[in-house]
Coordinates of C-alpha atoms in Angstrom, one line a residue:
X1 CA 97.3 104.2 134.7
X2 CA 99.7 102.7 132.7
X3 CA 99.2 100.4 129.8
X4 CA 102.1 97.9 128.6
X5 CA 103.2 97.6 124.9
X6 CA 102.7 94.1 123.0
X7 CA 104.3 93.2 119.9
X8 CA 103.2 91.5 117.3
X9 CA 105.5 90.5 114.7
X10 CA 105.4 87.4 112.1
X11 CA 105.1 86.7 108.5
X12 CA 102.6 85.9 106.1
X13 CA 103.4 83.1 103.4
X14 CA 100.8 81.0 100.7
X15 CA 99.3 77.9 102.9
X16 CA 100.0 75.7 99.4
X17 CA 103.6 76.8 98.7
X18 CA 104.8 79.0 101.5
X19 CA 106.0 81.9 99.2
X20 CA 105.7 85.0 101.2
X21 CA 103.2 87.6 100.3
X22 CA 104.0 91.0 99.9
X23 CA 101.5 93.7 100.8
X24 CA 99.6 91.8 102.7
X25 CA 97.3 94.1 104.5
X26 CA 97.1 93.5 108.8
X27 CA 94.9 95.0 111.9
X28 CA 93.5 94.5 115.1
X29 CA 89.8 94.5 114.7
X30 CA 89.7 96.9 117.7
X31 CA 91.9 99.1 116.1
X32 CA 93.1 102.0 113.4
X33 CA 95.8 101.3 112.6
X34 CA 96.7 98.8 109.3
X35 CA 100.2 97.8 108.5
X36 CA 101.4 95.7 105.3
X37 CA 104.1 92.6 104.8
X38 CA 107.4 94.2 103.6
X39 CA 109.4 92.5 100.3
X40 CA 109.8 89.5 102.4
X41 CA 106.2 88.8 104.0
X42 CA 107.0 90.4 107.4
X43 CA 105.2 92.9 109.6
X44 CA 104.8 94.3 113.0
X45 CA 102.0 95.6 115.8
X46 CA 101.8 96.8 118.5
X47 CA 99.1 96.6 121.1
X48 CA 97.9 97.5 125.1
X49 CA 95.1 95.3 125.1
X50 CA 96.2 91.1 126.2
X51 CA 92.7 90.2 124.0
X52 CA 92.9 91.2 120.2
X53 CA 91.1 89.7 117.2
X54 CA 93.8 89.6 113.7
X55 CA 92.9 90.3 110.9
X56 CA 94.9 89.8 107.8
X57 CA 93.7 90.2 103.7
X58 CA 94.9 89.9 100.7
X59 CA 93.1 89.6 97.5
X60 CA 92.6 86.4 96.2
X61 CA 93.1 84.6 99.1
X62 CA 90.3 84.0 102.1
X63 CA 90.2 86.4 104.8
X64 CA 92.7 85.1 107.7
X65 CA 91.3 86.1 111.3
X66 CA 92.5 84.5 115.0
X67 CA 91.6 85.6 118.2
X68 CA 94.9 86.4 120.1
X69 CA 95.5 86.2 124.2
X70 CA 99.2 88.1 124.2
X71 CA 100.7 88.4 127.6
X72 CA 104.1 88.8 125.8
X73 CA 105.9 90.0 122.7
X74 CA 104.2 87.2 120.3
X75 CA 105.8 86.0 116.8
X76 CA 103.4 84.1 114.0
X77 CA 103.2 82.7 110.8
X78 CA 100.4 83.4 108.9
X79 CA 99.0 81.2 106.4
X80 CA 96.5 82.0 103.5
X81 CA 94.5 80.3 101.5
X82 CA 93.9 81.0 97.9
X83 CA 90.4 81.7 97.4
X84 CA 87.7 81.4 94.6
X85 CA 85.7 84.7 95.8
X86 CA 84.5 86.8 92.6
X87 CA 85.5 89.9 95.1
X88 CA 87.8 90.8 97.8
X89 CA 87.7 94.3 99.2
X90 CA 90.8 95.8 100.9
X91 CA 90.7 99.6 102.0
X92 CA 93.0 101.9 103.1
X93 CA 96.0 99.8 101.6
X94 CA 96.9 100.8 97.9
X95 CA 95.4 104.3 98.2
X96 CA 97.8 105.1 101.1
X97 CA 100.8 104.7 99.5
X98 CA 103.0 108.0 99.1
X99 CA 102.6 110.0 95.1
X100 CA 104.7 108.6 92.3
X101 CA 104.3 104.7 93.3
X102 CA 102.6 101.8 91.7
X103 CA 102.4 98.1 93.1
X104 CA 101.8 96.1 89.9
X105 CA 99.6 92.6 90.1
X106 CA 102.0 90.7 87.7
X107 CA 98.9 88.1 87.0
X108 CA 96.8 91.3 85.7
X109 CA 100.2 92.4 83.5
X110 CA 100.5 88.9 82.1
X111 CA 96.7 89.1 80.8
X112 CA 97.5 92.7 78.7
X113 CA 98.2 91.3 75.0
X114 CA 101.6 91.3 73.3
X115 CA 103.4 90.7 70.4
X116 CA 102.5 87.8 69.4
X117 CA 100.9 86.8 72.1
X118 CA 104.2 86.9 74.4
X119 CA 103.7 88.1 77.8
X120 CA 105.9 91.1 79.0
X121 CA 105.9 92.9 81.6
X122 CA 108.1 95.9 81.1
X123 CA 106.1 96.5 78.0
X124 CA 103.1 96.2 80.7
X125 CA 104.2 98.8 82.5
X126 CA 103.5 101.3 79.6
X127 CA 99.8 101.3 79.9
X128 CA 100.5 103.1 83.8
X129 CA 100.6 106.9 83.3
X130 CA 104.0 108.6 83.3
X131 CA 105.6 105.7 81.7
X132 CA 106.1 105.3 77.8
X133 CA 108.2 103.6 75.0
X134 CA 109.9 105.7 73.1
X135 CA 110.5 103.6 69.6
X136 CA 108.4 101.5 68.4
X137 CA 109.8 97.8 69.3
X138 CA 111.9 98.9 71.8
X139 CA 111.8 97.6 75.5
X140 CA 113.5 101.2 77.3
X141 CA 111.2 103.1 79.4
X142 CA 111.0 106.6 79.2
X143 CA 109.2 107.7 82.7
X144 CA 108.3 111.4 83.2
X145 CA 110.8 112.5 80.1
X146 CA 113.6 110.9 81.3
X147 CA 116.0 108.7 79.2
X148 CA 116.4 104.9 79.9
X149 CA 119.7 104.9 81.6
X150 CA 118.0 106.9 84.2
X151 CA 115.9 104.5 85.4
X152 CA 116.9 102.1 88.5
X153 CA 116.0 98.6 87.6
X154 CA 116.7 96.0 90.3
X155 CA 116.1 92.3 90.5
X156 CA 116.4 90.9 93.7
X157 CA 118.8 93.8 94.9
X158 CA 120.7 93.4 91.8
X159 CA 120.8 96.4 89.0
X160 CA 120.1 95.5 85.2
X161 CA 121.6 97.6 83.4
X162 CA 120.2 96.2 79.6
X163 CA 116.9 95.5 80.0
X164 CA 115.9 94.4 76.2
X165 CA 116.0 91.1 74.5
X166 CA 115.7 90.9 70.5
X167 CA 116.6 93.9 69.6
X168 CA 114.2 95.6 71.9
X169 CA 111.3 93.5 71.1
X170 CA 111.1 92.0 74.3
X171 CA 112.1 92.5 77.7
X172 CA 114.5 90.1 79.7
X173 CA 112.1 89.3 83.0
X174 CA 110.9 86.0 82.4
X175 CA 106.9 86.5 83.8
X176 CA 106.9 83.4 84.8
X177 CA 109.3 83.9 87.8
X178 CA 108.4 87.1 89.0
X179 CA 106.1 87.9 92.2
X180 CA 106.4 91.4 93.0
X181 CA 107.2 95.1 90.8
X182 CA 107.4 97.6 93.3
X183 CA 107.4 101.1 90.4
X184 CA 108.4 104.7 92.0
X185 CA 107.6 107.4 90.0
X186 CA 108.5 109.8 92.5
X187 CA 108.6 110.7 96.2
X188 CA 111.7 108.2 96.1
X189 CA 112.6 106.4 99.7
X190 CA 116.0 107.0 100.5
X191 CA 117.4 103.7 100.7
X192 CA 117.3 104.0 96.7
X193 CA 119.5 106.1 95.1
X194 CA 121.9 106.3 91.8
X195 CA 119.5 107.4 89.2
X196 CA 117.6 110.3 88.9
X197 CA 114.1 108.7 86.8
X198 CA 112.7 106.4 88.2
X199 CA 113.0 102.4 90.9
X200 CA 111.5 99.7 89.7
X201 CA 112.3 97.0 92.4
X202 CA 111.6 92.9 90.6
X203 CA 111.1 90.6 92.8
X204 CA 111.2 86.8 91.9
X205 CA 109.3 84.1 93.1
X206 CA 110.9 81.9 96.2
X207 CA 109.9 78.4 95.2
X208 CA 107.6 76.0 96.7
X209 CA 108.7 74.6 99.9
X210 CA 105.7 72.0 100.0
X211 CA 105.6 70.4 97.2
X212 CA 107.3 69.9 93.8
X213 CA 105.8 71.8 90.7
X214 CA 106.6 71.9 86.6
X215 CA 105.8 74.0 84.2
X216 CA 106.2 74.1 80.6
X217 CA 105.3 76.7 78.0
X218 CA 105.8 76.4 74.1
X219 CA 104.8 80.3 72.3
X220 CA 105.4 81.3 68.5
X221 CA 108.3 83.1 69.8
X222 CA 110.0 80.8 72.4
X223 CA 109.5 78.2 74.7
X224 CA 109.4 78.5 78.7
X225 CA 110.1 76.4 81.8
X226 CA 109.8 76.1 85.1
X227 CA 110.6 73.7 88.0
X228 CA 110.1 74.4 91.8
X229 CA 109.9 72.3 94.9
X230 CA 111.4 71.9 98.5
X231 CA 114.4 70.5 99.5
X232 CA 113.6 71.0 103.1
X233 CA 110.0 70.8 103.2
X234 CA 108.4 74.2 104.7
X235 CA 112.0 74.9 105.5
X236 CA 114.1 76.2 102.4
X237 CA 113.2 75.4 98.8
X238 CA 114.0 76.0 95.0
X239 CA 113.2 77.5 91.4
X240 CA 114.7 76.8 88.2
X241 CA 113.2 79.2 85.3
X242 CA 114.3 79.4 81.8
X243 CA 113.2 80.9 78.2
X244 CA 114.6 80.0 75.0
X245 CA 113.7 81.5 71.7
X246 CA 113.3 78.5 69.4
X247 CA 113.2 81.2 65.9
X248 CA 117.1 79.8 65.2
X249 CA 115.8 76.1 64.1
X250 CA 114.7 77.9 60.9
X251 CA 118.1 79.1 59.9
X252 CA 119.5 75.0 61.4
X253 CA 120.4 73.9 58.2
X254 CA 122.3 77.0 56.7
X255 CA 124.1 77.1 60.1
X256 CA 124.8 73.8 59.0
X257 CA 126.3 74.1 56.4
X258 CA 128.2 77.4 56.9
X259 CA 129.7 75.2 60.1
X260 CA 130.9 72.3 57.5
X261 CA 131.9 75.7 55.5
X262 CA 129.6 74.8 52.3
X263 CA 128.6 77.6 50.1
X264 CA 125.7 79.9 52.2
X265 CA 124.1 82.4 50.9
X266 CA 122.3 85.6 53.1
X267 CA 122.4 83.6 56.5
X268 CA 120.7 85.6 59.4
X269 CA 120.4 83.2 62.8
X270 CA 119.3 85.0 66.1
X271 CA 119.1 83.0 69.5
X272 CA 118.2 84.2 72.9
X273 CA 118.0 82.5 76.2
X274 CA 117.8 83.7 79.8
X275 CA 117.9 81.8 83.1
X276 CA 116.8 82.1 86.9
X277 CA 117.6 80.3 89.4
X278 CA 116.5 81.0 93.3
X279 CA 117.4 78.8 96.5
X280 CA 116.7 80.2 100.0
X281 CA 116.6 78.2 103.9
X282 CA 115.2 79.1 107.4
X283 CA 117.2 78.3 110.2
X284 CA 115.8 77.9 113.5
X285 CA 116.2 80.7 115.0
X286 CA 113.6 81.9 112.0
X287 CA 115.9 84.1 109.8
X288 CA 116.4 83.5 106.2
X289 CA 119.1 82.4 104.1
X290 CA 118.1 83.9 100.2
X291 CA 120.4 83.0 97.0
X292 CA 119.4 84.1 93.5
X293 CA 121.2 84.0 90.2
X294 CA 120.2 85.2 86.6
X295 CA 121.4 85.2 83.3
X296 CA 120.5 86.3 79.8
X297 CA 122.2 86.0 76.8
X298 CA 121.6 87.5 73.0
X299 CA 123.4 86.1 69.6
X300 CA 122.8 87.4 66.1
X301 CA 124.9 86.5 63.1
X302 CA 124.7 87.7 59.5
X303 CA 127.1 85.5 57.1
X304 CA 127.8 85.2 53.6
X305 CA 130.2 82.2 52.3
X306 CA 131.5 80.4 49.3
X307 CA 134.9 78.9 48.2
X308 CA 137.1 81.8 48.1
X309 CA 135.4 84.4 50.8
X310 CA 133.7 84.5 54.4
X311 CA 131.5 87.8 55.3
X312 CA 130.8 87.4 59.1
X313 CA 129.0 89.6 61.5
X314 CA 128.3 89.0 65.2
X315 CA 126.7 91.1 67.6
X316 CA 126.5 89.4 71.5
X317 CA 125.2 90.9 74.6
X318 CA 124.4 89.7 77.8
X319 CA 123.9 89.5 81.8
X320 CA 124.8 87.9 85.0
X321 CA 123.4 88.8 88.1
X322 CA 123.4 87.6 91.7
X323 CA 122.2 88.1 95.2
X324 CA 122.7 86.9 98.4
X325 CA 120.6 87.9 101.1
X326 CA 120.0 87.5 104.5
X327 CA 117.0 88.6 107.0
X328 CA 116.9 88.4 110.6
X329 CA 114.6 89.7 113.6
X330 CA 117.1 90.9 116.0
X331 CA 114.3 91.8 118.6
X332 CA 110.2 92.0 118.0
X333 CA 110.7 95.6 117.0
X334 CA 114.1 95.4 114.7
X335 CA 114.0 93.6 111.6
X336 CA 117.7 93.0 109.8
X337 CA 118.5 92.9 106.3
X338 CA 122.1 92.3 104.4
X339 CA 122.7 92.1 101.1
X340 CA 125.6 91.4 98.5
X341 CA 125.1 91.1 94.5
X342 CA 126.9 91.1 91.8
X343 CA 126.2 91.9 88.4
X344 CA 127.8 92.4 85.0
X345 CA 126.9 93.4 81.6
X346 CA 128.6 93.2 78.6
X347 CA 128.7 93.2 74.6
X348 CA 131.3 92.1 71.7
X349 CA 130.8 93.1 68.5
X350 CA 132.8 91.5 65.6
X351 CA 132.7 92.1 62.0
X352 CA 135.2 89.6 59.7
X353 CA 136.1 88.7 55.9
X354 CA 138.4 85.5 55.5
X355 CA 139.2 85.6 52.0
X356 CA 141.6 83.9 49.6
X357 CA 143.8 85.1 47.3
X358 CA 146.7 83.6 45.4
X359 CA 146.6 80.3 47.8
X360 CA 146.8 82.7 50.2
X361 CA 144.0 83.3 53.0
X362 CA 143.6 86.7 54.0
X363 CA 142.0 87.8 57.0
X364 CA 140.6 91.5 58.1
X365 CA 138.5 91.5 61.5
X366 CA 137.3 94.3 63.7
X367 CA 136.1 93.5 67.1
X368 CA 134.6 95.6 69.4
X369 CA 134.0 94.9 73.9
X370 CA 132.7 96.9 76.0
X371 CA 131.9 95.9 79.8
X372 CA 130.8 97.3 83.2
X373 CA 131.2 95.1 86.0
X374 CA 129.9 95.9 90.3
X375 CA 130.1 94.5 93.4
X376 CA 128.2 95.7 96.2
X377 CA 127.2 95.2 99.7
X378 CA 124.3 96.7 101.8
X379 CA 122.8 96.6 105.5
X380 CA 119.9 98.3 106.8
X381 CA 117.8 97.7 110.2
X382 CA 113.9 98.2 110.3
X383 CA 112.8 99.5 113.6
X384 CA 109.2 99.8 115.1
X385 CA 108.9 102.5 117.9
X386 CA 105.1 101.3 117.2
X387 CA 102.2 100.9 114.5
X388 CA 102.7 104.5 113.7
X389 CA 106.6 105.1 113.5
X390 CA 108.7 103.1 111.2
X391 CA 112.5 104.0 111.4
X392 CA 114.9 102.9 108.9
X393 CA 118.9 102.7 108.6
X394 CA 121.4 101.6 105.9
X395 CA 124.5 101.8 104.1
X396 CA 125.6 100.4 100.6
X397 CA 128.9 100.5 98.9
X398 CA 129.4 99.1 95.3
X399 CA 132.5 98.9 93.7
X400 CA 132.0 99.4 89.7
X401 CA 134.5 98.4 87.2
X402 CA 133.8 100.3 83.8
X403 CA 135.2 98.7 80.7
X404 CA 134.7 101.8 78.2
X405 CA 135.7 99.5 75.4
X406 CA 138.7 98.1 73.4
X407 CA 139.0 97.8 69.7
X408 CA 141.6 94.7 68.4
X409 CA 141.9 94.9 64.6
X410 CA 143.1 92.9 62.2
X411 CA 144.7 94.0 58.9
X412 CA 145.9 91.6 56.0
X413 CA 146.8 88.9 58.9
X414 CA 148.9 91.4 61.2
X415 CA 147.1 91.9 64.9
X416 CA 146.3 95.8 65.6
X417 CA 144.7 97.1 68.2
X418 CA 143.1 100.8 69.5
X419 CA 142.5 101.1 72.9
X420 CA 139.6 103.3 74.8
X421 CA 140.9 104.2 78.1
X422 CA 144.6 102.6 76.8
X423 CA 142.1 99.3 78.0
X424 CA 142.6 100.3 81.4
X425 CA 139.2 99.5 83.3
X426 CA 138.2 102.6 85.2
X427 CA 137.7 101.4 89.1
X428 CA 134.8 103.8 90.7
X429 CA 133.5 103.7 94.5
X430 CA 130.2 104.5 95.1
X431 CA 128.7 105.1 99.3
X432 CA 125.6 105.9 100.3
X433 CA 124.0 105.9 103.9
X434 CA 121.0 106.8 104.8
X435 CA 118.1 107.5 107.4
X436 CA 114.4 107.0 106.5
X437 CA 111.0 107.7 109.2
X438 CA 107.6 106.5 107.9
X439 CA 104.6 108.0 110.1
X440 CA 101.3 107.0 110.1
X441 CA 98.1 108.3 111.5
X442 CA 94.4 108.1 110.4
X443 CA 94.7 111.3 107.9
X444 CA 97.9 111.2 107.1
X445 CA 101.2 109.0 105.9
X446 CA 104.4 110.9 105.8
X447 CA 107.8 109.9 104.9
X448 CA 110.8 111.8 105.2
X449 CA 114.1 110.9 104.8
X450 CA 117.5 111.8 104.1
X451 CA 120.7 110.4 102.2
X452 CA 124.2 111.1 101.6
X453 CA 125.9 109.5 98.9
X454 CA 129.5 109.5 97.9
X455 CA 131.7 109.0 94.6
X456 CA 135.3 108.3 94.2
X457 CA 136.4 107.9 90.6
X458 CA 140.4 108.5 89.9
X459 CA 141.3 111.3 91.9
X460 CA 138.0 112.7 92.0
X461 CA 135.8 112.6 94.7
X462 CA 131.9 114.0 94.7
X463 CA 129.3 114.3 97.9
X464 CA 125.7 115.0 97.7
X465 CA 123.0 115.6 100.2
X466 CA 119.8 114.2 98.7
X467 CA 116.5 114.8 100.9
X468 CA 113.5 113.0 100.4
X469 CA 109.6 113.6 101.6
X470 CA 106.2 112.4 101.0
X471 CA 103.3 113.1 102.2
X472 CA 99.6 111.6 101.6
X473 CA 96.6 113.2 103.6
X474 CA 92.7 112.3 103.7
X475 CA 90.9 115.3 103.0
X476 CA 87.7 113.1 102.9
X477 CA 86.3 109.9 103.2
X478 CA 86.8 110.2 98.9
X479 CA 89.5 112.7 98.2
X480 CA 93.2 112.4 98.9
X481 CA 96.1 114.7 98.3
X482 CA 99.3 113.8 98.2
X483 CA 102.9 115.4 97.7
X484 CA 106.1 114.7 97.5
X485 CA 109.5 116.5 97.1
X486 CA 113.1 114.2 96.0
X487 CA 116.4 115.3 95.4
X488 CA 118.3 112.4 93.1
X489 CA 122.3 111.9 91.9
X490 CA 123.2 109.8 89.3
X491 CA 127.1 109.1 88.9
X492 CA 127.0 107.2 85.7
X493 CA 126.2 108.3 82.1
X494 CA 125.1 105.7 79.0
X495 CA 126.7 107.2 75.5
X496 CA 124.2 105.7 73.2
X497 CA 124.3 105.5 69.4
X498 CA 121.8 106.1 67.1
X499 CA 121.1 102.5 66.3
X500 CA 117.2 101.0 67.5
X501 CA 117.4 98.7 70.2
X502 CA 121.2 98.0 69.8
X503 CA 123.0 97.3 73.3
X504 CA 125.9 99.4 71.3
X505 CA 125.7 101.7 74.5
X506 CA 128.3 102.1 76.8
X507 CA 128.7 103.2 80.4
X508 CA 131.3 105.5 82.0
X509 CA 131.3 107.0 85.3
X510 CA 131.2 110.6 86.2
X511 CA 134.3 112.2 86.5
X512 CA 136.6 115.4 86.6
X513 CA 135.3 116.3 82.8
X514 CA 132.1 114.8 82.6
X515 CA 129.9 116.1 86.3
X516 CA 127.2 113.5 87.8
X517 CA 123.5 114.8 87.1
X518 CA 121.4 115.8 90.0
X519 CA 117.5 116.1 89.7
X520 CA 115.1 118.0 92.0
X521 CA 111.4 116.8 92.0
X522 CA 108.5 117.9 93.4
X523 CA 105.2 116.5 92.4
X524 CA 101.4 116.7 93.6
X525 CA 98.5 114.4 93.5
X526 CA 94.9 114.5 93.9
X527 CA 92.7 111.1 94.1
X528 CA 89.3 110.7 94.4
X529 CA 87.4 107.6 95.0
X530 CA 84.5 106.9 92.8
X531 CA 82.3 104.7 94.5
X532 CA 82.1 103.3 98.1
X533 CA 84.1 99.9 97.2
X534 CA 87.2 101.9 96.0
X535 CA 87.0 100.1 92.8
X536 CA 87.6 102.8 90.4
X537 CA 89.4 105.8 91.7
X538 CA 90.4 109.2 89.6
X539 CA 94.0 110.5 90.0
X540 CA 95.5 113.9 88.8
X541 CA 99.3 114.0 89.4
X542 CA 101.5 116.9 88.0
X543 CA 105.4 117.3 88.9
X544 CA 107.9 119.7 88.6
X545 CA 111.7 118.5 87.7
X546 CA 115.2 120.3 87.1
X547 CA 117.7 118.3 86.0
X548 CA 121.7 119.8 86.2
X549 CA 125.2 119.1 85.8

């Protein structure tokens, strides 16, 4: 006799803002098989029975059940409630996830303390294993032994590439805006690719589309914001973020005064600010429309000033990023996703004396920019043969446009310069495509996949296979095991000086002289669950890696 196939596809949002939840956990009460909300709230199922009871859970939110009569593919929203339960028990959801991978609650990394008293998260992320500072005061992450630059930091799709405010004293992801960290370790997916450390995927908040909402936040170190609301309601809404570091009004009236140029002893001002800003719309047909945009910004200044002579020293640094992004269900079983972004990160440093002699004023500056600048654009396609098989497909291109660095000099008032690259920019394509197949049954989550990235940089041109697996199996109702195996390229170096938690570093692509780095990782895990509720659970991971040029 044969059964038909149902689908059952939707997306789960927040009932009181209708943000999407991610890792939401979903299942037939009369069957095995759970399946979680992707990045943007939506899942799929598959049934043979036209009766089934849904279940959906998340923690902190009330259990979401509905009796379903499906005589056809069926689409739903989901709504949840938050809830004021002490305890919500969800099984089978985090401890399934493949070695090397972390989902971090950002409301449990805001409660860790900080310096003084400022949430951060990347500093957060230091009390998971594998991941560490390495100086003291310094916002890099060094994750399994690898160097900063390694590491893949995204925020909504777009790479970071300085992730440190302050000299390293804090992190540039405003907590305030972010919903999801999605941390790989290892056992990498293959729709990442172009480092060799480590992914750790941001995701900001959507804004409320059903109500308007302000927050504001005054700390010892700066002062937050934060204003959200619809402007469609329950169709497409907004969020405005910022952080300012309000530490410059001490130094206000020797800025003064070296502005009116008055005599200024020993003046140190620093000012930071960063900015988020997130719009996104559902059309009819139920796809989504997603814009985001984020930028930071860093300013120190040392100056010394009198009658005859100005001592002047700036160091800037900052970044723009943007996203746009688009989702579609093409069918009940394939889910579409584009993306472009943009991002760019740059520095100037400037050192200058203004001096006068003989009626005469004198100048001698140095200034120093260095700049890398990429544009990229991706599509992939989800597709669900059923609850068990998850197929995924993509490409990405990103143009880069490195700006090694150019020196302009000033001597005795005659204009100098020495050029890096003779200031040419250094134009570098980067392709990747890949295939990905996650497969679930009761003991076992496997994914395998497999990518093949591309670099063209001058007349050089490098391709890489890079093969990806993971593996997680239920030896017990307690004990897991779980392995993994990656094979990573990196086509970008960071020359870094010796100077603590300066954004003096600069980027350059591989090239002819300089080879990419590949990395091979292999990496096992054993978990054990320490009491019946799975709320404490023992993990032993060790890992292999060889990194070459």
């Amino acid at each position: 006799m044969l059964f038909s196939q149902y689908t059952i596809s939707g997306k789960v949002i927040e009932s009181e803002s209708g943000e999407a939840i991610v890792g939401a956990v979903i299942y037939l009460s009369n069957g095995v098989q759970r399946v979680t909300t992707n990045q943007y709230g939506y899942f799929i199922l598959t049934t043979s029975l036209s009766k089934n009871e849904l279940v959906c859970r998340f923690p902190t939110y009330e259990p979401y059940s509905d009796e379903l009569k499906i005589l056809k593919d069926t689409s739903i929203i989901i709504k949840l409630s938050p809830t004021t339960l002490q305890e919500v028990i969800i099984k089978d959801d985090v401890s399934n996830h493949q070695v090397g991978f972390l989902n971090i609650p950002v409301a449990q990394l805001k409660r860790l303390p900080m310096l003084l008293g400022e949430a951060d998260l990347f500093k957060a992320l230091t009390f998971t294993p594998g991941i560490m500072a390495g100086q003291e005061g310094t916002s890099g992450l060094y994750v399994r032994g690898s160097s900063p630059d390694q590491n893949l930091v995204l925020l909504d799709e777009s790479p970071i590439y300085n992730t440190s405010h302050a000299f390293g004293f804090l992190s540039v992801f405003n907590p305030d805006v972010v919903k999801n960290i999605d941390v790989y370790k290892g056992g990498f997916p293959a729709r990442y690719g172009g480092r060799i450390a480590s992914v750790i995927d941001i995701t900001m908040k959507e804004g409320n589309n059903q109500k308007k909402n302000t927050e504001l936040s005054i700390g010892v170190l700066n002062s937050r914001f934060l204003k959200e609301g619809p402007l469609v309601k329950g169709k497409s809404s907004y969020l405005i973020a910022g952080r300012l570091m309000h530490t410059a009004l001490l130094q206000l009236p020797k800025n003064i005064k070296l502005v009116t140029k008055q005599p200024v002893q020993d003046f140190v001002g620093f000012w930071l600010y960063d900015l988020n800003i997130k719009a996104n719309h559902t059309f009819k047909d139920k796809s989504q429309l997603f814009f985001s945009f984020y930028s930071n910004y860093d300013f120190f200044k040392n100056a010394s000033q009198n009658t005859d002579r100005l001592n002047i020293n700036v160091l800037k640094w900052g970044s723009i990023t943007s996203s746009l992004r688009y989702n579609k269900i093409l069918t009940p079983r394939l889910f579409l996703h584009i993306t472009s972004t943009y991002s760019h990160f740059s520095y100037q440093l400037l050192n200058e004396e203004n001096k006068k002699i003989e009626d005469e004023q004198v100048i001698n500056q140095t200034t120093l920019n260095n700049s890398i600048r990429d544009w990229s654009f991706k599509s992939n396609l989800d597709y669900s043969l059923n609850d068990n098989f998850i197929f995924r497909f993509g490409a990405i291109h990103i143009f880069h446009r490195f700006f090694p660095g150019r020196i302009d000099a000033i001597r005795n008032n005659v204009l100098s310069n020495v050029d890096l690259n003779n200031n040419q920019a250094i134009p570098t394509s980067e392709s990747a495509f890949y295939v990905e197949n996650e497969w679930t049954t009761k003991p076992v989550k496997v994914n395998t996949g497999l990518r093949y990235s591309i670099l063209g940089v001058k007349n050089q041109k490098y391709t890489n296979w890079e093969p990806r697996i993971s593996l997680s199996l239920s030896v017990s109702e307690v004990h897991k095991l779980k392995l993994g195996y990656s094979v990573m390229q990196q086509y970008m170096h960071q020359l870094t000086s010796n100077g603590v938690g300066l954004p003096n570093d600069i980027w350059v692509p591989a090239t002819d002289k300089v080879k990419p780095v590949n990395s091979g990782q292999a990496e096992i895990g054993w978990y054990m669950d320490l009491d019946s509720k799975k709320t404490w659970i023992l993990s032993i991971e060790s890992y292999f890696k060889k990194c070459k040029t």
